[in-house]
Amino acid sequence: MSLYRLDASINPATSQSRALADLVEAEWTSEHPDSLVTRRDIGTEPPPATTWRDIVTSGQTPEADLTERQREARALATTLVDELVDADAILLAIPLYNWGVAAHVKSWYDITYTDARMKQGALAGKPVVLASVLGGDYSEASGKASWDHSTPWLRHVIENIWKADLLIVQRQLTLVGINPALDAMKEQAAEVHAAAAQLASEHGQALAAKRNARTAA
Amino acid sequence: MSLYRLDASINPATSQSRALADLVEAEWTSEHPDSLVTRRDIGTEPPPATTWRDIVTSGQTPEADLTERQREARALATTLVDELVDADAILLAIPLYNWGVAAHVKSWYDITYTDARMKQGALAGKPVVLASVLGGDYSEASGKASWDHSTPWLRHVIENIWKADLLIVQRQLTLVGINPALDAMKEQAAEVHAAAAQLASEHGQALAAKRNARTAA
């Protein structure tokens, strides 16, 4: 049995998305102590910027005529999709950067989507938890809820394209204590963070239970 | 006087976003025949996947202690922002890829946003045309209008962050004639394409006129 974990923070040492995903992972590991946890860190080791285009533009080229870079690009796609397909459950730790997903997240997704398996329902029904952090205040009250362009796209590709079984936990206001402009929100941040931590644990338990249900079915 | 044009298609030879942006550019050049048109092609020459992180994580490092790669990353940011700031008008040709902006578009944006000028209104009021193409049917009738996660993010950063003066022209159904699943939409595609071509020309005229108005003011 295995959990696949993808991290996209560019600052692992201080990453809030990692901390939130750790809470999910702890519940999984508690339920499945012998489970393998496989990890990929695209925040610090992003796929090359040329990989996706190399695959797409070499689409009709026979294997023998591929350049070395095209060959490596296709191999990376196969590896990344193998990782997703082989996992019993998936945990994605993806922060919001400049109101969208980071380039390396889109790059990772685009590369995986070149593999035919991703268009054939290879991840249908697979349990997925997305742990996302947003530095500022994106509450309904802030008027900026629509400024998060990351979660809607991720929800779209995970639910509509992968057809996976998705749970989302978001922690907002993670820049409180770092960005002085947010100092007035300390109390609100503490509440938001506690609620997110609670939800992360619940989602971790749900992830482990879903895996059990799929095995029993 | 100068127009700055950014292209993001990964297939320049057959690019529909280029064709659409060419219509905008033709009107600009017709009104300003002596104008310089500066170009950057991030579709075929994307910024390295490591550049943005190199800049962000070296934020507090003194100039003298920077690695060569960090130095190059900062220099690229300065160049990219110089290009935008120096232009009298901006034309962006950005296709939708997998329901969002391509990784190289987000990377380009994130890199520019590390430069202090981009947080200080350096592009406020600047006339911008965004020419975007969407391969499939994203009309209201299709029920998939919300599957375009590119245009809303681009609108957000151009209008709310740059505070630039934005016009958008979109051409949908560009995969009709290529993807057999869309064969039934040939007539609709012809109408959509003609309307987009007309709007691209109008936006080109408006871009040229706005430039004149700014000069006169």
GROMACS .gro file of C-alpha atoms in nm:
model
  434
    1MET     CA    1   0.000   0.000   0.000
    2SER     CA    2   0.125   0.349  -0.075
    3LEU     CA    3   0.052   0.717  -0.038
    4TYR     CA    4   0.191   0.950  -0.304
    5ARG     CA    5   0.279   1.296  -0.179
    6LEU     CA    6   0.359   1.591  -0.403
    7ASP     CA    7   0.502   1.913  -0.252
    8ALA     CA    8   0.512   2.240  -0.444
    9SER     CA    9   0.641   2.494  -0.191
   10ILE     CA   10   0.958   2.676  -0.297
   11ASN     CA   11   1.056   2.722   0.070
   12PRO     CA   12   1.052   2.375   0.229
   13ALA     CA   13   1.210   2.494   0.555
   14THR     CA   14   0.924   2.731   0.635
   15SER     CA   15   0.650   2.580   0.421
   16GLN     CA   16   0.300   2.611   0.559
   17SER     CA   17   0.157   2.382   0.293
   18ARG     CA   18   0.400   2.114   0.407
   19ALA     CA   19   0.294   2.163   0.767
   20LEU     CA   20  -0.072   2.130   0.670
   21ALA     CA   21  -0.007   1.822   0.455
   22ASP     CA   22   0.196   1.668   0.741
   23LEU     CA   23  -0.126   1.661   0.946
   24VAL     CA   24  -0.302   1.472   0.668
   25GLU     CA   25  -0.011   1.233   0.626
   26ALA     CA   26   0.007   1.165   1.002
   27GLU     CA   27  -0.351   1.035   1.000
   28TRP     CA   28  -0.282   0.817   0.696
   29THR     CA   29   0.029   0.671   0.855
   30SER     CA   30  -0.151   0.615   1.183
   31GLU     CA   31  -0.415   0.406   1.003
   32HIS     CA   32  -0.170   0.238   0.764
   33PRO     CA   33   0.160   0.219   0.956
   34ASP     CA   34   0.319  -0.017   0.702
   35SER     CA   35   0.225   0.201   0.406
   36LEU     CA   36   0.497   0.327   0.176
   37VAL     CA   37   0.495   0.707   0.139
   38THR     CA   38   0.649   0.806  -0.194
   39ARG     CA   39   0.740   1.169  -0.238
   40ARG     CA   40   0.807   1.415  -0.517
   41ASP     CA   41   0.918   1.770  -0.453
   42ILE     CA   42   0.852   1.988  -0.756
   43GLY     CA   43   0.901   2.311  -0.559
   44THR     CA   44   1.275   2.265  -0.527
   45GLU     CA   45   1.326   2.028  -0.821
   46PRO     CA   46   1.088   2.150  -1.090
   47PRO     CA   47   1.059   1.976  -1.427
   48PRO     CA   48   1.261   2.158  -1.696
   49ALA     CA   49   1.070   2.440  -1.866
   50THR     CA   50   1.115   2.270  -2.204
   51THR     CA   51   0.984   1.922  -2.116
   52TRP     CA   52   0.617   1.963  -2.194
   53ARG     CA   53   0.676   2.131  -2.531
   54ASP     CA   54   0.937   1.868  -2.619
   55ILE     CA   55   0.676   1.597  -2.570
   56VAL     CA   56   0.392   1.774  -2.749
   57THR     CA   57   0.595   1.881  -3.051
   58SER     CA   58   0.752   1.536  -3.090
   59GLY     CA   59   0.413   1.366  -3.083
   60GLN     CA   60   0.431   1.201  -3.426
   61THR     CA   61   0.805   1.141  -3.428
   62PRO     CA   62   0.909   0.773  -3.437
   63GLU     CA   63   1.098   0.655  -3.129
   64ALA     CA   64   1.420   0.609  -3.328
   65ASP     CA   65   1.422   0.967  -3.451
   66LEU     CA   66   1.380   1.134  -3.109
   67THR     CA   67   1.650   1.363  -2.976
   68GLU     CA   68   1.801   1.282  -2.639
   69ARG     CA   69   1.604   1.566  -2.478
   70GLN     CA   70   1.276   1.445  -2.630
   71ARG     CA   71   1.350   1.095  -2.507
   72GLU     CA   72   1.417   1.222  -2.155
   73ALA     CA   73   1.100   1.430  -2.167
   74ARG     CA   74   0.885   1.132  -2.256
   75ALA     CA   75   1.053   0.920  -1.990
   76LEU     CA   76   0.979   1.183  -1.727
   77ALA     CA   77   0.610   1.185  -1.827
   78THR     CA   78   0.595   0.807  -1.791
   79THR     CA   79   0.763   0.822  -1.449
   80LEU     CA   80   0.532   1.096  -1.320
   81VAL     CA   81   0.221   0.912  -1.434
   82ASP     CA   82   0.349   0.578  -1.299
   83GLU     CA   83   0.381   0.747  -0.959
   84LEU     CA   84   0.018   0.862  -0.967
   85VAL     CA   85  -0.124   0.539  -1.105
   86ASP     CA   86   0.068   0.318  -0.861
   87ALA     CA   87  -0.049   0.508  -0.553
   88ASP     CA   88  -0.344   0.400  -0.342
   89ALA     CA   89  -0.405   0.759  -0.238
   90ILE     CA   90  -0.266   1.100  -0.333
   91LEU     CA   91  -0.177   1.399  -0.117
   92LEU     CA   92  -0.101   1.730  -0.291
   93ALA     CA   93   0.056   2.018  -0.093
   94ILE     CA   94   0.020   2.320  -0.320
   95PRO     CA   95   0.049   2.682  -0.206
   96LEU     CA   96  -0.112   2.975  -0.388
   97TYR     CA   97   0.155   3.188  -0.558
   98ASN     CA   98   0.061   3.518  -0.720
   99TRP     CA   99  -0.307   3.424  -0.738
  100GLY     CA  100  -0.256   3.099  -0.927
  101VAL     CA  101  -0.072   2.770  -0.923
  102ALA     CA  102   0.304   2.795  -0.954
  103ALA     CA  103   0.453   2.739  -1.298
  104HIS     CA  104   0.606   2.412  -1.179
  105VAL     CA  105   0.263   2.279  -1.079
  106LYS     CA  106   0.116   2.356  -1.422
  107SER     CA  107   0.424   2.212  -1.586
  108TRP     CA  108   0.393   1.891  -1.383
  109TYR     CA  109   0.025   1.862  -1.474
  110ASP     CA  110   0.078   1.933  -1.843
  111ILE     CA  111   0.356   1.674  -1.861
  112THR     CA  112   0.139   1.408  -1.698
  113TYR     CA  113  -0.150   1.491  -1.934
  114THR     CA  114   0.058   1.397  -2.239
  115ASP     CA  115   0.040   1.033  -2.122
  116ALA     CA  116  -0.257   0.849  -2.274
  117ARG     CA  117  -0.345   0.693  -1.938
  118MET     CA  118  -0.445   1.032  -1.801
  119LYS     CA  119  -0.711   1.066  -2.072
  120GLN     CA  120  -0.840   0.713  -2.008
  121GLY     CA  121  -0.952   0.746  -1.648
  122ALA     CA  122  -0.643   0.594  -1.486
  123LEU     CA  123  -0.709   0.797  -1.169
  124ALA     CA  124  -1.090   0.767  -1.166
  125GLY     CA  125  -1.220   0.726  -0.814
  126LYS     CA  126  -0.877   0.750  -0.653
  127PRO     CA  127  -0.885   0.932  -0.316
  128VAL     CA  128  -0.701   1.266  -0.325
  129VAL     CA  129  -0.648   1.535  -0.062
  130LEU     CA  130  -0.539   1.882  -0.171
  131ALA     CA  131  -0.377   2.088   0.105
  132SER     CA  132  -0.350   2.448  -0.005
  133VAL     CA  133  -0.232   2.763   0.169
  134LEU     CA  134  -0.310   3.123   0.085
  135GLY     CA  135  -0.097   3.391   0.246
  136GLY     CA  136  -0.356   3.665   0.261
  137ASP     CA  137  -0.722   3.705   0.345
  138TYR     CA  138  -0.937   3.541   0.078
  139SER     CA  139  -1.249   3.507   0.293
  140GLU     CA  140  -1.589   3.597   0.148
  141ALA     CA  141  -1.586   3.904   0.374
  142SER     CA  142  -1.260   4.025   0.220
  143GLY     CA  143  -1.413   4.054  -0.126
  144LYS     CA  144  -1.112   3.866  -0.258
  145ALA     CA  145  -1.240   3.508  -0.253
  146SER     CA  146  -1.234   3.514  -0.635
  147TRP     CA  147  -0.865   3.613  -0.636
  148ASP     CA  148  -0.771   3.251  -0.565
  149HIS     CA  149  -0.734   3.119  -0.920
  150SER     CA  150  -0.545   2.811  -0.803
  151THR     CA  151  -0.811   2.609  -0.623
  152PRO     CA  152  -1.075   2.633  -0.902
  153TRP     CA  153  -0.828   2.507  -1.165
  154LEU     CA  154  -0.700   2.228  -0.939
  155ARG     CA  155  -1.056   2.126  -0.856
  156HIS     CA  156  -1.135   2.120  -1.227
  157VAL     CA  157  -0.847   1.896  -1.332
  158ILE     CA  158  -0.874   1.663  -1.031
  159GLU     CA  159  -1.253   1.625  -1.036
  160ASN     CA  160  -1.348   1.672  -1.402
  161ILE     CA  161  -1.041   1.536  -1.579
  162TRP     CA  162  -0.893   1.281  -1.340
  163LYS     CA  163  -1.243   1.205  -1.204
  164ALA     CA  164  -1.074   1.143  -0.872
  165ASP     CA  165  -1.242   1.162  -0.532
  166LEU     CA  166  -1.124   1.498  -0.395
  167LEU     CA  167  -1.116   1.656  -0.050
  168ILE     CA  168  -0.972   2.006  -0.006
  169VAL     CA  169  -0.829   2.174   0.303
  170GLN     CA  170  -0.724   2.538   0.279
  171ARG     CA  171  -0.535   2.745   0.530
  172GLN     CA  172  -0.552   3.120   0.472
  173LEU     CA  173  -0.374   3.413   0.639
  174THR     CA  174  -0.041   3.230   0.659
  175LEU     CA  175   0.142   3.561   0.610
  176VAL     CA  176   0.006   3.696   0.940
  177GLY     CA  177   0.312   3.753   1.158
  178ILE     CA  178   0.531   3.793   0.848
  179ASN     CA  179   0.357   4.071   0.653
  180PRO     CA  180   0.303   4.366   0.895
  181ALA     CA  181   0.000   4.479   0.690
  182LEU     CA  182  -0.183   4.175   0.828
  183ASP     CA  183  -0.097   4.234   1.197
  184ALA     CA  184  -0.455   4.330   1.280
  185MET     CA  185  -0.571   3.982   1.177
  186LYS     CA  186  -0.379   3.782   1.437
  187GLU     CA  187  -0.685   3.658   1.623
  188GLN     CA  188  -0.870   3.572   1.306
  189ALA     CA  189  -0.561   3.391   1.178
  190ALA     CA  190  -0.536   3.179   1.491
  191GLU     CA  191  -0.898   3.070   1.446
  192VAL     CA  192  -0.853   3.001   1.075
  193HIS     CA  193  -0.537   2.801   1.140
  194ALA     CA  194  -0.694   2.589   1.413
  195ALA     CA  195  -0.994   2.513   1.192
  196ALA     CA  196  -0.765   2.420   0.901
  197ALA     CA  197  -0.558   2.191   1.124
  198GLN     CA  198  -0.874   2.016   1.242
  199LEU     CA  199  -1.000   1.973   0.886
  200ALA     CA  200  -0.660   1.844   0.769
  201SER     CA  201  -0.675   1.570   1.033
  202GLU     CA  202  -1.031   1.480   0.938
  203HIS     CA  203  -0.936   1.464   0.570
  204GLY     CA  204  -0.639   1.244   0.659
  205GLN     CA  205  -0.872   1.004   0.839
  206ALA     CA  206  -1.114   1.011   0.545
  207LEU     CA  207  -0.831   0.940   0.301
  208ALA     CA  208  -0.724   0.635   0.500
  209ALA     CA  209  -1.084   0.513   0.533
  210LYS     CA  210  -1.158   0.557   0.162
  211ARG     CA  211  -0.858   0.347   0.083
  212ASN     CA  212  -0.997   0.076   0.310
  213ALA     CA  213  -1.337   0.099   0.143
  214ARG     CA  214  -1.183   0.064  -0.205
  215THR     CA  215  -0.985  -0.241  -0.095
  216ALA     CA  216  -1.295  -0.405   0.052
  217ALA     CA  217  -1.512  -0.334  -0.252
  218MET     CA  218   0.724   5.474  -2.999
  219SER     CA  219   0.700   5.100  -2.945
  220LEU     CA  220   0.465   4.806  -2.919
  221TYR     CA  221   0.574   4.513  -2.703
  222ARG     CA  222   0.448   4.177  -2.819
  223LEU     CA  223   0.465   3.857  -2.616
  224ASP     CA  224   0.386   3.521  -2.778
  225ALA     CA  225   0.320   3.206  -2.576
  226SER     CA  226   0.221   2.945  -2.835
  227ILE     CA  227   0.439   2.633  -2.837
  228ASN     CA  228   0.366   2.582  -3.209
  229PRO     CA  229   0.457   2.907  -3.384
  230ALA     CA  230   0.415   2.762  -3.735
  231THR     CA  231   0.048   2.682  -3.683
  232SER     CA  232  -0.032   2.919  -3.396
  233GLN     CA  233  -0.384   3.057  -3.396
  234SER     CA  234  -0.303   3.301  -3.116
  235ARG     CA  235  -0.026   3.444  -3.335
  236ALA     CA  236  -0.267   3.479  -3.626
  237LEU     CA  237  -0.517   3.660  -3.404
  238ALA     CA  238  -0.250   3.888  -3.256
  239ASP     CA  239  -0.121   3.961  -3.609
  240LEU     CA  240  -0.456   4.127  -3.682
  241VAL     CA  241  -0.416   4.350  -3.376
  242GLU     CA  242  -0.057   4.431  -3.465
  243ALA     CA  243  -0.150   4.517  -3.826
  244GLU     CA  244  -0.384   4.791  -3.705
  245TRP     CA  245  -0.123   4.929  -3.468
  246THR     CA  246   0.140   4.936  -3.743
  247SER     CA  247  -0.104   5.094  -3.986
  248GLU     CA  248  -0.163   5.381  -3.741
  249HIS     CA  249   0.201   5.401  -3.623
  250PRO     CA  250   0.408   5.291  -3.924
  251ASP     CA  251   0.736   5.409  -3.769
  252SER     CA  252   0.672   5.230  -3.440
  253LEU     CA  253   0.923   4.978  -3.317
  254VAL     CA  254   0.768   4.636  -3.244
  255THR     CA  255   0.973   4.449  -2.985
  256ARG     CA  256   0.902   4.080  -2.944
  257ARG     CA  257   0.951   3.807  -2.690
  258ASP     CA  258   0.863   3.447  -2.758
  259ILE     CA  259   0.822   3.255  -2.432
  260GLY     CA  260   0.649   2.964  -2.606
  261THR     CA  261   0.966   2.842  -2.776
  262GLU     CA  262   1.217   3.006  -2.542
  263PRO     CA  263   1.068   2.976  -2.194
  264PRO     CA  264   1.243   3.116  -1.887
  265PRO     CA  265   1.427   2.840  -1.695
  266ALA     CA  266   1.208   2.658  -1.443
  267THR     CA  267   1.442   2.760  -1.162
  268THR     CA  268   1.457   3.136  -1.226
  269TRP     CA  269   1.166   3.255  -1.017
  270ARG     CA  270   1.264   3.049  -0.712
  271ASP     CA  271   1.626   3.160  -0.746
  272ILE     CA  272   1.513   3.522  -0.722
  273VAL     CA  273   1.268   3.474  -0.437
  274THR     CA  274   1.497   3.262  -0.222
  275SER     CA  275   1.792   3.499  -0.272
  276GLY     CA  276   1.585   3.800  -0.172
  277GLN     CA  277   1.798   3.910   0.125
  278THR     CA  278   2.133   3.801  -0.015
  279PRO     CA  279   2.380   4.084  -0.079
  280GLU     CA  280   2.477   4.131  -0.444
  281ALA     CA  281   2.834   4.016  -0.380
  282ASP     CA  282   2.723   3.682  -0.234
  283LEU     CA  283   2.493   3.581  -0.518
  284THR     CA  284   2.564   3.268  -0.720
  285GLU     CA  285   2.601   3.303  -1.095
  286ARG     CA  286   2.257   3.149  -1.149
  287GLN     CA  287   2.097   3.389  -0.899
  288ARG     CA  288   2.265   3.681  -1.071
  289GLU     CA  289   2.135   3.568  -1.410
  290ALA     CA  290   1.788   3.518  -1.265
  291ARG     CA  291   1.776   3.874  -1.129
  292ALA     CA  292   1.910   4.012  -1.456
  293LEU     CA  293   1.636   3.833  -1.650
  294ALA     CA  294   1.371   3.985  -1.423
  295THR     CA  295   1.511   4.332  -1.485
  296THR     CA  296   1.517   4.274  -1.861
  297LEU     CA  297   1.160   4.143  -1.872
  298VAL     CA  298   1.029   4.435  -1.669
  299ASP     CA  299   1.230   4.689  -1.871
  300GLU     CA  300   1.057   4.554  -2.182
  301LEU     CA  301   0.713   4.609  -2.034
  302VAL     CA  302   0.789   4.949  -1.882
  303ASP     CA  303   0.955   5.083  -2.198
  304ALA     CA  304   0.662   4.992  -2.423
  305ASP     CA  305   0.390   5.237  -2.521
  306ALA     CA  306   0.145   4.952  -2.564
  307ILE     CA  307   0.143   4.579  -2.495
  308LEU     CA  308   0.006   4.290  -2.701
  309LEU     CA  309  -0.014   3.947  -2.539
  310ALA     CA  310  -0.084   3.638  -2.754
  311ILE     CA  311  -0.165   3.363  -2.503
  312PRO     CA  312  -0.342   3.037  -2.586
  313LEU     CA  313  -0.535   2.831  -2.333
  314TYR     CA  314  -0.349   2.508  -2.255
  315ASN     CA  315  -0.514   2.240  -2.041
  316TRP     CA  316  -0.768   2.487  -1.899
  317GLY     CA  317  -0.512   2.736  -1.771
  318VAL     CA  318  -0.218   2.951  -1.870
  319ALA     CA  319   0.090   2.758  -1.978
  320ALA     CA  320   0.363   2.712  -1.718
  321HIS     CA  321   0.590   2.948  -1.913
  322VAL     CA  322   0.330   3.227  -1.891
  323LYS     CA  323   0.299   3.192  -1.514
  324SER     CA  324   0.677   3.170  -1.485
  325TRP     CA  325   0.718   3.489  -1.692
  326TYR     CA  326   0.462   3.668  -1.476
  327ASP     CA  327   0.609   3.549  -1.147
  328ILE     CA  328   0.958   3.657  -1.255
  329THR     CA  329   0.838   4.005  -1.349
  330TYR     CA  330   0.651   4.036  -1.020
  331THR     CA  331   0.974   4.002  -0.821
  332ASP     CA  332   1.077   4.347  -0.954
  333ALA     CA  333   0.970   4.629  -0.721
  334ARG     CA  334   0.846   4.837  -1.015
  335MET     CA  335   0.563   4.589  -1.075
  336LYS     CA  336   0.429   4.654  -0.725
  337GLN     CA  337   0.454   5.031  -0.768
  338GLY     CA  338   0.216   5.083  -1.058
  339ALA     CA  339   0.478   5.095  -1.335
  340LEU     CA  340   0.219   4.972  -1.586
  341ALA     CA  341  -0.081   5.166  -1.452
  342GLY     CA  342  -0.299   5.292  -1.736
  343LYS     CA  343  -0.086   5.131  -2.007
  344PRO     CA  344  -0.296   5.002  -2.300
  345VAL     CA  345  -0.290   4.622  -2.328
  346VAL     CA  346  -0.461   4.382  -2.568
  347LEU     CA  347  -0.484   4.014  -2.476
  348ALA     CA  348  -0.542   3.784  -2.772
  349SER     CA  349  -0.639   3.440  -2.650
  350VAL     CA  350  -0.745   3.122  -2.826
  351LEU     CA  351  -0.935   2.827  -2.686
  352GLY     CA  352  -0.937   2.507  -2.890
  353GLY     CA  353  -1.277   2.379  -2.786
  354ASP     CA  354  -1.626   2.512  -2.726
  355TYR     CA  355  -1.633   2.730  -2.415
  356SER     CA  356  -1.953   2.915  -2.502
  357GLU     CA  357  -2.219   2.971  -2.237
  358ALA     CA  358  -2.433   2.714  -2.421
  359SER     CA  359  -2.161   2.450  -2.386
  360GLY     CA  360  -2.175   2.462  -2.007
  361LYS     CA  361  -1.796   2.487  -2.011
  362ALA     CA  362  -1.746   2.863  -2.001
  363SER     CA  363  -1.603   2.822  -1.649
  364TRP     CA  364  -1.346   2.570  -1.774
  365ASP     CA  365  -1.134   2.859  -1.906
  366HIS     CA  366  -0.917   2.930  -1.602
  367SER     CA  367  -0.667   3.131  -1.806
  368THR     CA  368  -0.864   3.445  -1.894
  369PRO     CA  369  -0.987   3.516  -1.538
  370TRP     CA  370  -0.635   3.497  -1.393
  371LEU     CA  371  -0.488   3.708  -1.674
  372ARG     CA  372  -0.766   3.964  -1.631
  373HIS     CA  373  -0.693   3.973  -1.258
  374VAL     CA  374  -0.320   4.037  -1.287
  375ILE     CA  375  -0.349   4.281  -1.577
  376GLU     CA  376  -0.642   4.483  -1.437
  377ASN     CA  377  -0.606   4.450  -1.058
  378ILE     CA  378  -0.229   4.421  -1.019
  379TRP     CA  379  -0.082   4.606  -1.319
  380LYS     CA  380  -0.387   4.839  -1.322
  381ALA     CA  381  -0.342   4.849  -1.698
  382ASP     CA  382  -0.612   4.935  -1.950
  383LEU     CA  383  -0.713   4.595  -2.089
  384LEU     CA  384  -0.903   4.480  -2.397
  385ILE     CA  385  -0.955   4.108  -2.461
  386VAL     CA  386  -1.025   3.923  -2.784
  387GLN     CA  387  -1.089   3.548  -2.768
  388ARG     CA  388  -1.119   3.302  -3.051
  389GLN     CA  389  -1.273   2.970  -2.958
  390LEU     CA  390  -1.318   2.643  -3.151
  391THR     CA  391  -0.973   2.661  -3.307
  392LEU     CA  392  -0.950   2.280  -3.300
  393VAL     CA  393  -1.242   2.250  -3.544
  394GLY     CA  394  -1.098   2.082  -3.853
  395ILE     CA  395  -0.821   1.925  -3.640
  396ASN     CA  396  -1.014   1.736  -3.371
  397PRO     CA  397  -1.277   1.516  -3.549
  398ALA     CA  398  -1.500   1.532  -3.238
  399LEU     CA  399  -1.567   1.897  -3.328
  400ASP     CA  400  -1.657   1.837  -3.696
  401ALA     CA  401  -2.024   1.919  -3.635
  402MET     CA  402  -1.928   2.271  -3.529
  403LYS     CA  403  -1.777   2.386  -3.859
  404GLU     CA  404  -2.042   2.647  -3.930
  405GLN     CA  405  -2.040   2.781  -3.576
  406ALA     CA  406  -1.658   2.795  -3.584
  407ALA     CA  407  -1.661   3.000  -3.905
  408GLU     CA  408  -1.893   3.253  -3.740
  409VAL     CA  409  -1.690   3.262  -3.419
  410HIS     CA  410  -1.365   3.306  -3.612
  411ALA     CA  411  -1.501   3.589  -3.826
  412ALA     CA  412  -1.632   3.771  -3.519
  413ALA     CA  413  -1.298   3.728  -3.340
  414ALA     CA  414  -1.107   3.861  -3.643
  415GLN     CA  415  -1.335   4.165  -3.653
  416LEU     CA  416  -1.288   4.228  -3.281
  417ALA     CA  417  -0.910   4.183  -3.307
  418SER     CA  418  -0.897   4.457  -3.571
  419GLU     CA  419  -1.115   4.686  -3.360
  420HIS     CA  420  -0.897   4.626  -3.056
  421GLY     CA  421  -0.589   4.701  -3.266
  422GLN     CA  422  -0.739   5.033  -3.369
  423ALA     CA  423  -0.835   5.108  -3.010
  424LEU     CA  424  -0.482   5.024  -2.892
  425ALA     CA  425  -0.333   5.267  -3.143
  426ALA     CA  426  -0.586   5.538  -3.053
  427LYS     CA  427  -0.531   5.498  -2.679
  428ARG     CA  428  -0.162   5.549  -2.736
  429ASN     CA  429  -0.238   5.871  -2.919
  430ALA     CA  430  -0.467   5.987  -2.638
  431ARG     CA  431  -0.199   5.918  -2.377
  432THR     CA  432   0.058   6.110  -2.579
  433ALA     CA  433  -0.175   6.408  -2.618
  434ALA     CA  434  -0.272   6.413  -2.250
   0.00000   0.00000   0.00000
